[in-house]
Coordinates of C-alpha atoms in Angstrom, one line a residue:
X1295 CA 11.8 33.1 5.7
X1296 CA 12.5 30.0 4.4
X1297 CA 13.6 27.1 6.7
X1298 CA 17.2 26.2 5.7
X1299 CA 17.9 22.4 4.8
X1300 CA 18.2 19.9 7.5
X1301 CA 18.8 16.2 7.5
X1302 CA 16.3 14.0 9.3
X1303 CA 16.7 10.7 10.3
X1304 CA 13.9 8.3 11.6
X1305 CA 13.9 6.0 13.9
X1306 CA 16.5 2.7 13.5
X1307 CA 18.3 5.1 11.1
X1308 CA 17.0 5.6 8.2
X1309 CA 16.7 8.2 6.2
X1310 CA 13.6 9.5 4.9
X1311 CA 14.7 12.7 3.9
X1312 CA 17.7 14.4 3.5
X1313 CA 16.6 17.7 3.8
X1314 CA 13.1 19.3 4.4
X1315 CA 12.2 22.1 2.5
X1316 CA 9.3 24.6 2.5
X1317 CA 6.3 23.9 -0.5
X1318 CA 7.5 27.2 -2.2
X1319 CA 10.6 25.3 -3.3
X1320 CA 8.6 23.1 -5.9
X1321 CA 8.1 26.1 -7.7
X1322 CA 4.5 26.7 -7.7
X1323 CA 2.3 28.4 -4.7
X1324 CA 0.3 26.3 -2.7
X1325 CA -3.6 27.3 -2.3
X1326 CA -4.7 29.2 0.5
X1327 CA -7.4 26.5 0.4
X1328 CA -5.6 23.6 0.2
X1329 CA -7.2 20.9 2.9
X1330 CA -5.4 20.4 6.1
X1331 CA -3.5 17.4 7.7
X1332 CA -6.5 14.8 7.9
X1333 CA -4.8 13.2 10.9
X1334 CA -4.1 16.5 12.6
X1335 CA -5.8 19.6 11.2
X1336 CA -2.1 21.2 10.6
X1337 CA -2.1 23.2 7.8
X1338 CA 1.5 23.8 7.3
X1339 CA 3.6 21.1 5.8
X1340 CA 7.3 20.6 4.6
X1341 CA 8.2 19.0 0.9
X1342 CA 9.8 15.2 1.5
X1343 CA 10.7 14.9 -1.9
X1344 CA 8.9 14.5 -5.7
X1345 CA 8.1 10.6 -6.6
X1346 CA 7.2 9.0 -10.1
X1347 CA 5.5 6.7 -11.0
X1348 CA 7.3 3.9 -13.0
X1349 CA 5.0 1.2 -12.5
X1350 CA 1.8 2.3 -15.0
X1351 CA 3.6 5.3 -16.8
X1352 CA 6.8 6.5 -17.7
X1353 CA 7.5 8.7 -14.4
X1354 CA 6.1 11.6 -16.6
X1355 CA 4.3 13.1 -13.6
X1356 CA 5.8 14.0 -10.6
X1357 CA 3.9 13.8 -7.5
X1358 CA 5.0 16.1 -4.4
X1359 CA 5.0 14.2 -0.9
X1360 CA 4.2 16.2 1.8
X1361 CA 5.4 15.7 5.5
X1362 CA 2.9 17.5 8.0
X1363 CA 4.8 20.0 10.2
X1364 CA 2.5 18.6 13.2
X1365 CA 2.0 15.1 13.2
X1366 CA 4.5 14.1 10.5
X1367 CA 1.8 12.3 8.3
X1368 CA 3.0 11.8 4.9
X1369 CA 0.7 12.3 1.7
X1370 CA 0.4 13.2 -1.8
X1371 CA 0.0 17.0 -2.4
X1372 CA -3.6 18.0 -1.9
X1373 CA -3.8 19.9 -4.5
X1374 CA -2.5 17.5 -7.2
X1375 CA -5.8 16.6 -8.9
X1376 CA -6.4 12.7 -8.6
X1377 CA -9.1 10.6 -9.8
X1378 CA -10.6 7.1 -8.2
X1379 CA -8.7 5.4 -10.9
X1380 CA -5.2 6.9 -10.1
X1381 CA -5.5 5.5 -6.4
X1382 CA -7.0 2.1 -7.3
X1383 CA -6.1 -0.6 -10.1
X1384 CA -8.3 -3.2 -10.4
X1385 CA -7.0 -4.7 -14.3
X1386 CA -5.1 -7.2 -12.9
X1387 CA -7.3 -8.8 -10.2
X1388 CA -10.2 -8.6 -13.2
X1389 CA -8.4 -10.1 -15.7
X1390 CA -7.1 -13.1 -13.5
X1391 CA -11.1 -14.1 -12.5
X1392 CA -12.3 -13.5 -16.1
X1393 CA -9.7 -16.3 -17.5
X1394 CA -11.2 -19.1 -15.2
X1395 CA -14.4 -18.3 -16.3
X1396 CA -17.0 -21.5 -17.4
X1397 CA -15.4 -22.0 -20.8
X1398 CA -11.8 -20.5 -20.2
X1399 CA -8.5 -22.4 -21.7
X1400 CA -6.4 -25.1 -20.2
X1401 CA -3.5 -22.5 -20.5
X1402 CA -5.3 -20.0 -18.6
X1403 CA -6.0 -22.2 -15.6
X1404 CA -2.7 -22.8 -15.3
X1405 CA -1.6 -19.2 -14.9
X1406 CA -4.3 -18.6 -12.7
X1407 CA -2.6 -21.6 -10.4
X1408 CA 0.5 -20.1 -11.1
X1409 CA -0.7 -16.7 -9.5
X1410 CA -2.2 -18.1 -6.7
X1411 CA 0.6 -20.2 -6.0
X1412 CA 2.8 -16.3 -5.6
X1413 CA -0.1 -15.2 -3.1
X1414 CA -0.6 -18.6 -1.5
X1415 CA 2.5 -17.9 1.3
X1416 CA 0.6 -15.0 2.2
X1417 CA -2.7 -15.7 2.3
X1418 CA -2.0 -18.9 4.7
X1419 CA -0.2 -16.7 7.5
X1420 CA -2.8 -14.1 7.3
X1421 CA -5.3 -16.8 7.7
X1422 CA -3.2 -17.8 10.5
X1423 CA -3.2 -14.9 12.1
X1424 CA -6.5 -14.1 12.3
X1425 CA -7.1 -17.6 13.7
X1426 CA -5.9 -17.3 16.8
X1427 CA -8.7 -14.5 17.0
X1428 CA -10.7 -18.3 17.4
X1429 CA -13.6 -17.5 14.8
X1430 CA -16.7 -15.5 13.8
X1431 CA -18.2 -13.2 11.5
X1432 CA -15.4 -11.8 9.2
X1433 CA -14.7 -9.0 6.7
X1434 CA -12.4 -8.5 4.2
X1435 CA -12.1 -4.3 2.8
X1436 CA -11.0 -3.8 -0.2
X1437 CA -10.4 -7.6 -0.7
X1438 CA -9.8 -7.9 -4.8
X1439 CA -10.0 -11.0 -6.1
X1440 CA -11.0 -12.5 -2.7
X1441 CA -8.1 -14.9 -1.8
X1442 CA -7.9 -14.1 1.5
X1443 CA -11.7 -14.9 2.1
X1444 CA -11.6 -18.1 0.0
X1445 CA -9.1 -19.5 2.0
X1446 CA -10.5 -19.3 5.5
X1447 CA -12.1 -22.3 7.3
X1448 CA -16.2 -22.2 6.6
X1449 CA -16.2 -24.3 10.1
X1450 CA -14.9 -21.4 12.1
X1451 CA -15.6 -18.3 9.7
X1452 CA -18.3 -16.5 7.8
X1453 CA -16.7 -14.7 5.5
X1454 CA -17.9 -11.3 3.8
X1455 CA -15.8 -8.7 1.5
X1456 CA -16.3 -5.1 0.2
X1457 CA -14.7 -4.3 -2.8
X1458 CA -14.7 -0.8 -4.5
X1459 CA -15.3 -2.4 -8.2
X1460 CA -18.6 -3.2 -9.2
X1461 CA -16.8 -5.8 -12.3
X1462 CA -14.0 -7.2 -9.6
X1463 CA -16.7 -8.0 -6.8
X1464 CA -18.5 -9.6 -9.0
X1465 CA -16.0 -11.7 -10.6
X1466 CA -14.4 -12.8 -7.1
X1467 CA -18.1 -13.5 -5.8
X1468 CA -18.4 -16.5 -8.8
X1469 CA -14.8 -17.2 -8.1
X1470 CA -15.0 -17.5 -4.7
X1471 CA -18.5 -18.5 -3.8
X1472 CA -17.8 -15.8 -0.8
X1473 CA -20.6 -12.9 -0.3
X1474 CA -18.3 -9.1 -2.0
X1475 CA -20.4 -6.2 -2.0
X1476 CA -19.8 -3.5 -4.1
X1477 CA -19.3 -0.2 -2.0
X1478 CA -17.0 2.5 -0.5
X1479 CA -14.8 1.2 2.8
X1480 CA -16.0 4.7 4.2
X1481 CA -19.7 3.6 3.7
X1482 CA -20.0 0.3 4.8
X1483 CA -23.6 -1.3 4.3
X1484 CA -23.8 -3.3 7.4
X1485 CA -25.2 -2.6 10.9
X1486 CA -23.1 -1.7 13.5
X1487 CA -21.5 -4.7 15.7
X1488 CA -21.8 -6.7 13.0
X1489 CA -18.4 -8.8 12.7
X1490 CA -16.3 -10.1 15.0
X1491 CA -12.8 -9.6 13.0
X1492 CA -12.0 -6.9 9.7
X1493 CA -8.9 -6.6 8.0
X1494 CA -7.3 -4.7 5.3
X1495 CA -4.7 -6.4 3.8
X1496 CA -3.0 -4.2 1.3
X1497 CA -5.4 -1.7 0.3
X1498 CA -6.0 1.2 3.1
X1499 CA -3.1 3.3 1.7
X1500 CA -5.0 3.1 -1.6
X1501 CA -8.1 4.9 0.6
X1502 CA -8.7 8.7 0.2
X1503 CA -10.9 9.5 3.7
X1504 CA -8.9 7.2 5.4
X1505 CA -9.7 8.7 9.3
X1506 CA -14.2 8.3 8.0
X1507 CA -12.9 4.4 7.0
X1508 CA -11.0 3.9 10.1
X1509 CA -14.2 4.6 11.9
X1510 CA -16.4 2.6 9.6
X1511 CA -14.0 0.2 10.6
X1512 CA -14.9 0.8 14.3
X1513 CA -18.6 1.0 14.2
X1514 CA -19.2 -2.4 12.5
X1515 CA -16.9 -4.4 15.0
X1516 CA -18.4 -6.2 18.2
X1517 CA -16.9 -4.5 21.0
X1518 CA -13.4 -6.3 21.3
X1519 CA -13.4 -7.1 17.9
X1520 CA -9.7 -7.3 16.4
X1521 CA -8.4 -5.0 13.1
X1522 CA -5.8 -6.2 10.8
X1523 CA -4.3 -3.7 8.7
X1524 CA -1.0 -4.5 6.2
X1525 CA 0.2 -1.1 5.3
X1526 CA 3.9 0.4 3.5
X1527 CA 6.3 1.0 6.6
X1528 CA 7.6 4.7 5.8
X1529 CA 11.0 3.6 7.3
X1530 CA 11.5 0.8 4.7
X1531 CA 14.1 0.7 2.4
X1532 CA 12.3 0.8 -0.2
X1533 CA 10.0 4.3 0.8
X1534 CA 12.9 5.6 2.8
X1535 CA 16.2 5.0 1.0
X1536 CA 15.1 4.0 -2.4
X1537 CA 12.6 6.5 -2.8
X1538 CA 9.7 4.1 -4.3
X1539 CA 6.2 5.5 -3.0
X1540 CA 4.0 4.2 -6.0
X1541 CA 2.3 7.5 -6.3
X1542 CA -0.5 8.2 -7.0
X1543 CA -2.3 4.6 -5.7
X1544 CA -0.3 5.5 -2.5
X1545 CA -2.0 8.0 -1.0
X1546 CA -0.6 8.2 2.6
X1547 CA 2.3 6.9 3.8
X1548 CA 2.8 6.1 7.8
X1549 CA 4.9 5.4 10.5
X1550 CA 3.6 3.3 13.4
X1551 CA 3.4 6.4 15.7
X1552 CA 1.2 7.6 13.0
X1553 CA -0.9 5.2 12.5
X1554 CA -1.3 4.7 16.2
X1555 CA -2.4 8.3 16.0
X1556 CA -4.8 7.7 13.5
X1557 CA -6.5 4.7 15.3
X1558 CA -6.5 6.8 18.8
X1559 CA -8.5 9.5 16.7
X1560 CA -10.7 7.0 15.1
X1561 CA -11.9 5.7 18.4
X1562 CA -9.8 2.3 18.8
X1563 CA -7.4 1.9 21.7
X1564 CA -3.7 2.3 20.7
X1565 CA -2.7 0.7 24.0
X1566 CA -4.0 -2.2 23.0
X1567 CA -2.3 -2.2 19.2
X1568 CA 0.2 -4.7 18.5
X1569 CA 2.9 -4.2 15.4
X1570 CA 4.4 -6.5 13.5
X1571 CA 6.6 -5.9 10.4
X1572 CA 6.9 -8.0 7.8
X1573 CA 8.6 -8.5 4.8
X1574 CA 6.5 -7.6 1.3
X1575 CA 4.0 -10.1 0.3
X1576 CA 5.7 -11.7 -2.3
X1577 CA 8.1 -12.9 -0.1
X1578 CA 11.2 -11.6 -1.9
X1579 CA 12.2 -9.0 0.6
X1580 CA 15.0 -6.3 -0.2
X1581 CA 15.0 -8.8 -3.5
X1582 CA 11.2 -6.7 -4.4
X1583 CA 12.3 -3.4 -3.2
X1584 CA 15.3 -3.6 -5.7
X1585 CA 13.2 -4.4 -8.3
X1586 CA 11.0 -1.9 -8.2
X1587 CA 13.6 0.8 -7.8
X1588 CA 15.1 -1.0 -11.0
X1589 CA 11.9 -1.1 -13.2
X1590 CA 13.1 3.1 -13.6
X1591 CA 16.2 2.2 -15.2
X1592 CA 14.3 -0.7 -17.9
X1593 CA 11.7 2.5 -18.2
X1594 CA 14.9 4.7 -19.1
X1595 CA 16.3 2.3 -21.6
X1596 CA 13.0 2.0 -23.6
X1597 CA 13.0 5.8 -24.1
X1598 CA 16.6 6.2 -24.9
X1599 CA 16.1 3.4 -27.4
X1600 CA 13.1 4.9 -28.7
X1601 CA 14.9 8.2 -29.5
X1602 CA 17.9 6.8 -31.0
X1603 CA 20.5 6.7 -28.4
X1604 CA 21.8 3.1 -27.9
X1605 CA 24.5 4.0 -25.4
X1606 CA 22.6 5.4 -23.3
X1607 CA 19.8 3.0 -23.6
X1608 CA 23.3 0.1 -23.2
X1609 CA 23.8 2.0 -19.5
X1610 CA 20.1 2.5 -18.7
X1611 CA 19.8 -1.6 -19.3
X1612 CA 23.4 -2.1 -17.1
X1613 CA 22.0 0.0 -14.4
X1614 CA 19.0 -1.7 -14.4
X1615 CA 20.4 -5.4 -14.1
X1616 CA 23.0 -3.9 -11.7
X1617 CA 20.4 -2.7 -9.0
X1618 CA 18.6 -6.5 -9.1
X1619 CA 21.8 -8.2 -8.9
X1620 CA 22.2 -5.7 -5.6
X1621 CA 19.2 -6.7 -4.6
X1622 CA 19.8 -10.3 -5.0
X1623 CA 22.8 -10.2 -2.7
X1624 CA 21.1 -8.2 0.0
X1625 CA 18.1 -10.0 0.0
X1626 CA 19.4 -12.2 3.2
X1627 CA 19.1 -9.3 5.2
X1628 CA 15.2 -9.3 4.7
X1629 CA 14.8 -10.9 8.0
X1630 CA 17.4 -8.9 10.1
X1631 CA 15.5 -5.6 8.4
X1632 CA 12.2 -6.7 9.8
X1633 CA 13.1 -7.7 13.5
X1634 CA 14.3 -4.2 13.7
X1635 CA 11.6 -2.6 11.9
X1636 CA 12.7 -1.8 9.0
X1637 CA 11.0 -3.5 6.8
X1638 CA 8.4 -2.2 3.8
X1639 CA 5.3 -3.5 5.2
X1640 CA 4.0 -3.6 8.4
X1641 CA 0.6 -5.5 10.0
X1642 CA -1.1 -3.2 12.9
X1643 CA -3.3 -5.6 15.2
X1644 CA -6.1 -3.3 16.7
X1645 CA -8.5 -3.9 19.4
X1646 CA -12.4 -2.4 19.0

């Protein structure tokens, strides 16, 4: 029989879902072969809720998040098919490096400063943070256009990224001067022992065998090598209450009890894992998570205009400016929201 709804609250009080359904309630049956949780080998798992994507596409497809019944894990149906493209988006990061390019315009520099300048507060506390790890042999997974790497000290650091894209390692290589190998973060080509420090800053949620990375991860560290990952903090506002997951480059979604899981299965010493949350790398707080909950409503309005119904496009466009503005106001609680960890984004510090 079907389980009837219930309303669940995490941790600091948040909701992430108001009621927890059984798969049959989407509609469609699930396979008797669809994989198991990755984290915990359950095979039963409860509906969270439907998300959209508004950020490439017109929230056209809906993709089913799943909550595992054992561990609580949180990932897109697996039997929704996806490609490496829908979990990965490189366009941006490639066409940045091609514009400052021997030859490229004034104009184009100066966006290209401009965009560094958005990423620079970033970059210098994670630079900072891995510094008081004192210095070494370093990698970067999934490190796009290589910011992170070009910014560390050469005195203290030898720097070395893996990038997924063939086109975008080798643009950030010529950009950077930094060593990027092309390859999968679940086949790393390097010995094992090999670096002293690896982070992931932004870009393990985008992984599909996240468990065979996390113990790539493992193998090439030096024993008592340090980990930094920046992943989405499922009790965020902007996963939990606003419903943004950014399916389908979001593949999994954690807590820090699951993520500690994770790291325990993967060989690391949770123990010895320190959490920080943070607000979202662009700095702007609740201010980002409002305007990506808006960017539905500007969606809307195109549509609405598009088939000839101005009023409707008129609220779609309100609504949208509305949410920002709330966002705008809230946006001094960023702070308050991360010391009790509830923020979107969290940094787990792991020791090999």
């Amino acid at each position: 029989a079907a389980r009837p709804p219930r309303r669940t609250r995490t941790k600091g009080g948040t909701v992430v879902s108001e009621r927890s359904r059984p798969v049959s309630d989407l509609g469609v049956q699930e396979p008797a072969n669809a994989k198991p949780c990755p984290l915990c080998g359950e095979a039963r798992s409860s509906l969270l809720y439907e998300a959209r994507d508004y950020r490439t596409s017109r929230g056209e497809t809906a993709y089913p998040l799943l909550r595992c019944d054992g561990c609580h894990l949180i990932r897109i149906a697996p039997w929704i098919p996806l490609s490496r493209e829908d979990g990965y988006t490189e366009q941006l990061d490639v066409r940045r490096l091609s514009q400052v390019r021997p030859g490229a315009g004034r104009s184009t520099t100066s966006a290209r400063m401009r965009q560094k300048e958005r990423v620079r507060q970033a970059v210098w506390e994670r630079c900072a943070m891995v510094g008081a790890c004192g210095g070494g042999k370093i990698l970067d997974i999934g490190c796009g256009a290589g910011d992170f790497l070009a910014a560390l000290d050469r005195g203290r650091w030898t720097p070395v990224g893996v990038e997924r894209s063939h086109p975008l390692a080798t643009l950030a290589q010529e950009a950077t001067g930094v060593p990027i190998l092309p390859a999968e973060p679940w086949r790393l080509p390097f010995p094992g022992a090999a670096f002293d420090v690896a982070t992931a800053w932004g870009s393990f949620e985008h992984f599909d065998n996240q468990m065979a990375v996390l113990r790539e991860v493992r193998r090439v560290l030096r024993p008592g090598g340090r980990a930094f990952f920046l992943i989405p903090n499922v009790r965020g506002v902007l996963f939990g209450l606003l419903r943004v997951a950014d399916p389908p480059r979001h593949r999994f979604h954690f807590t820090a009890e699951t993520f500690l899981l994770a790291l325990e299965k993967a060989g690391f010493d949770p123990a010895a894992a320190r959490i920080r949350y943070v607000r979202p790398c662009t700095g702007n707080g609740l201010l980002h998570a409002f305007k990506a909950f808006s960017r539905r409503f500007s969606i809307r309005a195109k549509v609405r205009r598009e088939a000839g119904d101005p009023p409707g496009a008129a609220v779609s466009m309100f609504l949208h400016r509305l949410v920002k503005l709330i966002g705008f106001a809230l946006h001094p609680l960023s702070g308050v929201l991360a010391a009790v960890g509830i923020s979107d984004l969290m940094i787990v510090d792991a020791v090999r």
